[in-house]
CSV table of C-alpha atoms in Angstrom, one decimal:
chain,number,residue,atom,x,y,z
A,2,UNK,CA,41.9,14.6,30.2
A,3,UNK,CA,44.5,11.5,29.8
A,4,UNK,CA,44.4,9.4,26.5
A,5,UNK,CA,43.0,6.4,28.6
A,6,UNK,CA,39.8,8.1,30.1
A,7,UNK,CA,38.9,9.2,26.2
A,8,UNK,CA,39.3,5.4,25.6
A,9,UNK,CA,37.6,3.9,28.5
A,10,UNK,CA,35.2,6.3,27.7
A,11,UNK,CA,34.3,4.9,23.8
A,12,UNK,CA,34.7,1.5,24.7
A,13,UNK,CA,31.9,1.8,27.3
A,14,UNK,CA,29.5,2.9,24.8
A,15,UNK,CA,27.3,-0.1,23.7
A,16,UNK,CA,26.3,-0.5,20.2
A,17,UNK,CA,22.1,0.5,19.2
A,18,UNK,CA,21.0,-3.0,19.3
A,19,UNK,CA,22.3,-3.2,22.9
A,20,UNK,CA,19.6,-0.8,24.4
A,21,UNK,CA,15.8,-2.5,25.1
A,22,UNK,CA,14.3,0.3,24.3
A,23,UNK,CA,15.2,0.1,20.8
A,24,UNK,CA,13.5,-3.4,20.3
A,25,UNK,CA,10.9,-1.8,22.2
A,26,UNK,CA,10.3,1.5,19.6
A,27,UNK,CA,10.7,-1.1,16.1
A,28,UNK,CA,8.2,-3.9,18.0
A,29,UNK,CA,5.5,-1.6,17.3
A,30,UNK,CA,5.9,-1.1,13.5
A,31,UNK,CA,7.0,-4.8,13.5
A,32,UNK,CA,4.3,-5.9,14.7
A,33,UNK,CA,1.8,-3.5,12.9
A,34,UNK,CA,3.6,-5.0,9.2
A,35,UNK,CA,2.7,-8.8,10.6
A,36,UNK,CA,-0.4,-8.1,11.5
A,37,UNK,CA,-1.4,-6.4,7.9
A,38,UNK,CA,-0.1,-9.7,6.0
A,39,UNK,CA,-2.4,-12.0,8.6
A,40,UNK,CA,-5.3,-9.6,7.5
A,41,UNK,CA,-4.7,-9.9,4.1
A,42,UNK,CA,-3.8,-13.3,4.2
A,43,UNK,CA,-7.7,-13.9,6.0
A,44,UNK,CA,-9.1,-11.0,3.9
A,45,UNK,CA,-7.9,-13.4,0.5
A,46,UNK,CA,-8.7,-16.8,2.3
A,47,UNK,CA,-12.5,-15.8,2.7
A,48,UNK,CA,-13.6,-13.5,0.5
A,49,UNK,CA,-17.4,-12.7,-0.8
A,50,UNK,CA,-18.7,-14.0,-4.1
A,51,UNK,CA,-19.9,-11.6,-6.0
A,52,UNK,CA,-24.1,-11.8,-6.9
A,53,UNK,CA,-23.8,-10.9,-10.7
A,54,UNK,CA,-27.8,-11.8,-10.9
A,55,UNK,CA,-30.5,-10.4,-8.7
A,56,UNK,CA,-32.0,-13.2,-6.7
A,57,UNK,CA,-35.2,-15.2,-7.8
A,58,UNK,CA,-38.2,-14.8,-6.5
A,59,UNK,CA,-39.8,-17.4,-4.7
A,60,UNK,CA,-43.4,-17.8,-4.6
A,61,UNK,CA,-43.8,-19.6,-1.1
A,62,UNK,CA,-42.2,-16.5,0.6
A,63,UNK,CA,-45.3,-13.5,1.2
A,64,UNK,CA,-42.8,-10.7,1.0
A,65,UNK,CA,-40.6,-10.2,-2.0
A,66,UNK,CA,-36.9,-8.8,-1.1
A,67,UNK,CA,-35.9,-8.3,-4.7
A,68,UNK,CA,-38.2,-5.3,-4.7
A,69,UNK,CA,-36.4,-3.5,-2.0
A,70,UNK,CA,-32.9,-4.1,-3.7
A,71,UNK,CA,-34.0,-3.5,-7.2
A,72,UNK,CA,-32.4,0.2,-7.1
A,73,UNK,CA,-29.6,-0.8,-5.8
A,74,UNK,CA,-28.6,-3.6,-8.2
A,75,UNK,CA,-29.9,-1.3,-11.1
A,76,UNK,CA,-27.6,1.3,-10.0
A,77,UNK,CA,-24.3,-1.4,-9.3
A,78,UNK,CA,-25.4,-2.2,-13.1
A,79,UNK,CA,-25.1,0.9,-14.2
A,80,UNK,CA,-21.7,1.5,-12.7
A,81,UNK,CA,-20.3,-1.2,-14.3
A,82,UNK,CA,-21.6,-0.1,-17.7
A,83,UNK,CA,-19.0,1.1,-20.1
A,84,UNK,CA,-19.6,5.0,-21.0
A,85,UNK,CA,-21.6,5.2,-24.4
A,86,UNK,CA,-20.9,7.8,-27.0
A,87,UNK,CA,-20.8,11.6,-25.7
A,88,UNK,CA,-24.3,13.2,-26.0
A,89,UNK,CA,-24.6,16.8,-28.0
């Protein structure tokens, strides 16, 4: 082989950036990261207030809905709760 087909030959290589299909195999992730900040970003913008009381009960209304949600706050209370003293 001659010195200048060993140099034609590195100087016709094209640096990484250079080949679509790079930009093609990083869009992906890219694009994955971006969309994980807009759902945060929404996720933060419009988040749920928290209920710390059950709701009151109305007397115009026939059928009560604290009852069926009565466990479930009682028990979301209870998780909250602090651990008392070990028992014996």
């Amino acid at each position: 082989m001659a010195p200048n087909d060993s140099q034609s030959a590195n100087a016709s290589v094209s640096p990484w950036w250079r080949f679509p299909i790079v930009w093609f195999a990083l869009a992906g992730p890219a694009l994955v990261v971006v969309a994980g900040f807009a759902t945060m970003a929404i996720a933060f913008a419009h988040a749920d207030v928290a209920i710390a009381e059950a709701p009151a009960r109305s007397g115009t209304a026939t059928v009560d809905r604290a009852g069926p949600t009565a466990p479930a706050l009682q028990a979301c209370n209870h998780a909250a709760t602090p651990a008392g003293p070990a028992r014996p």
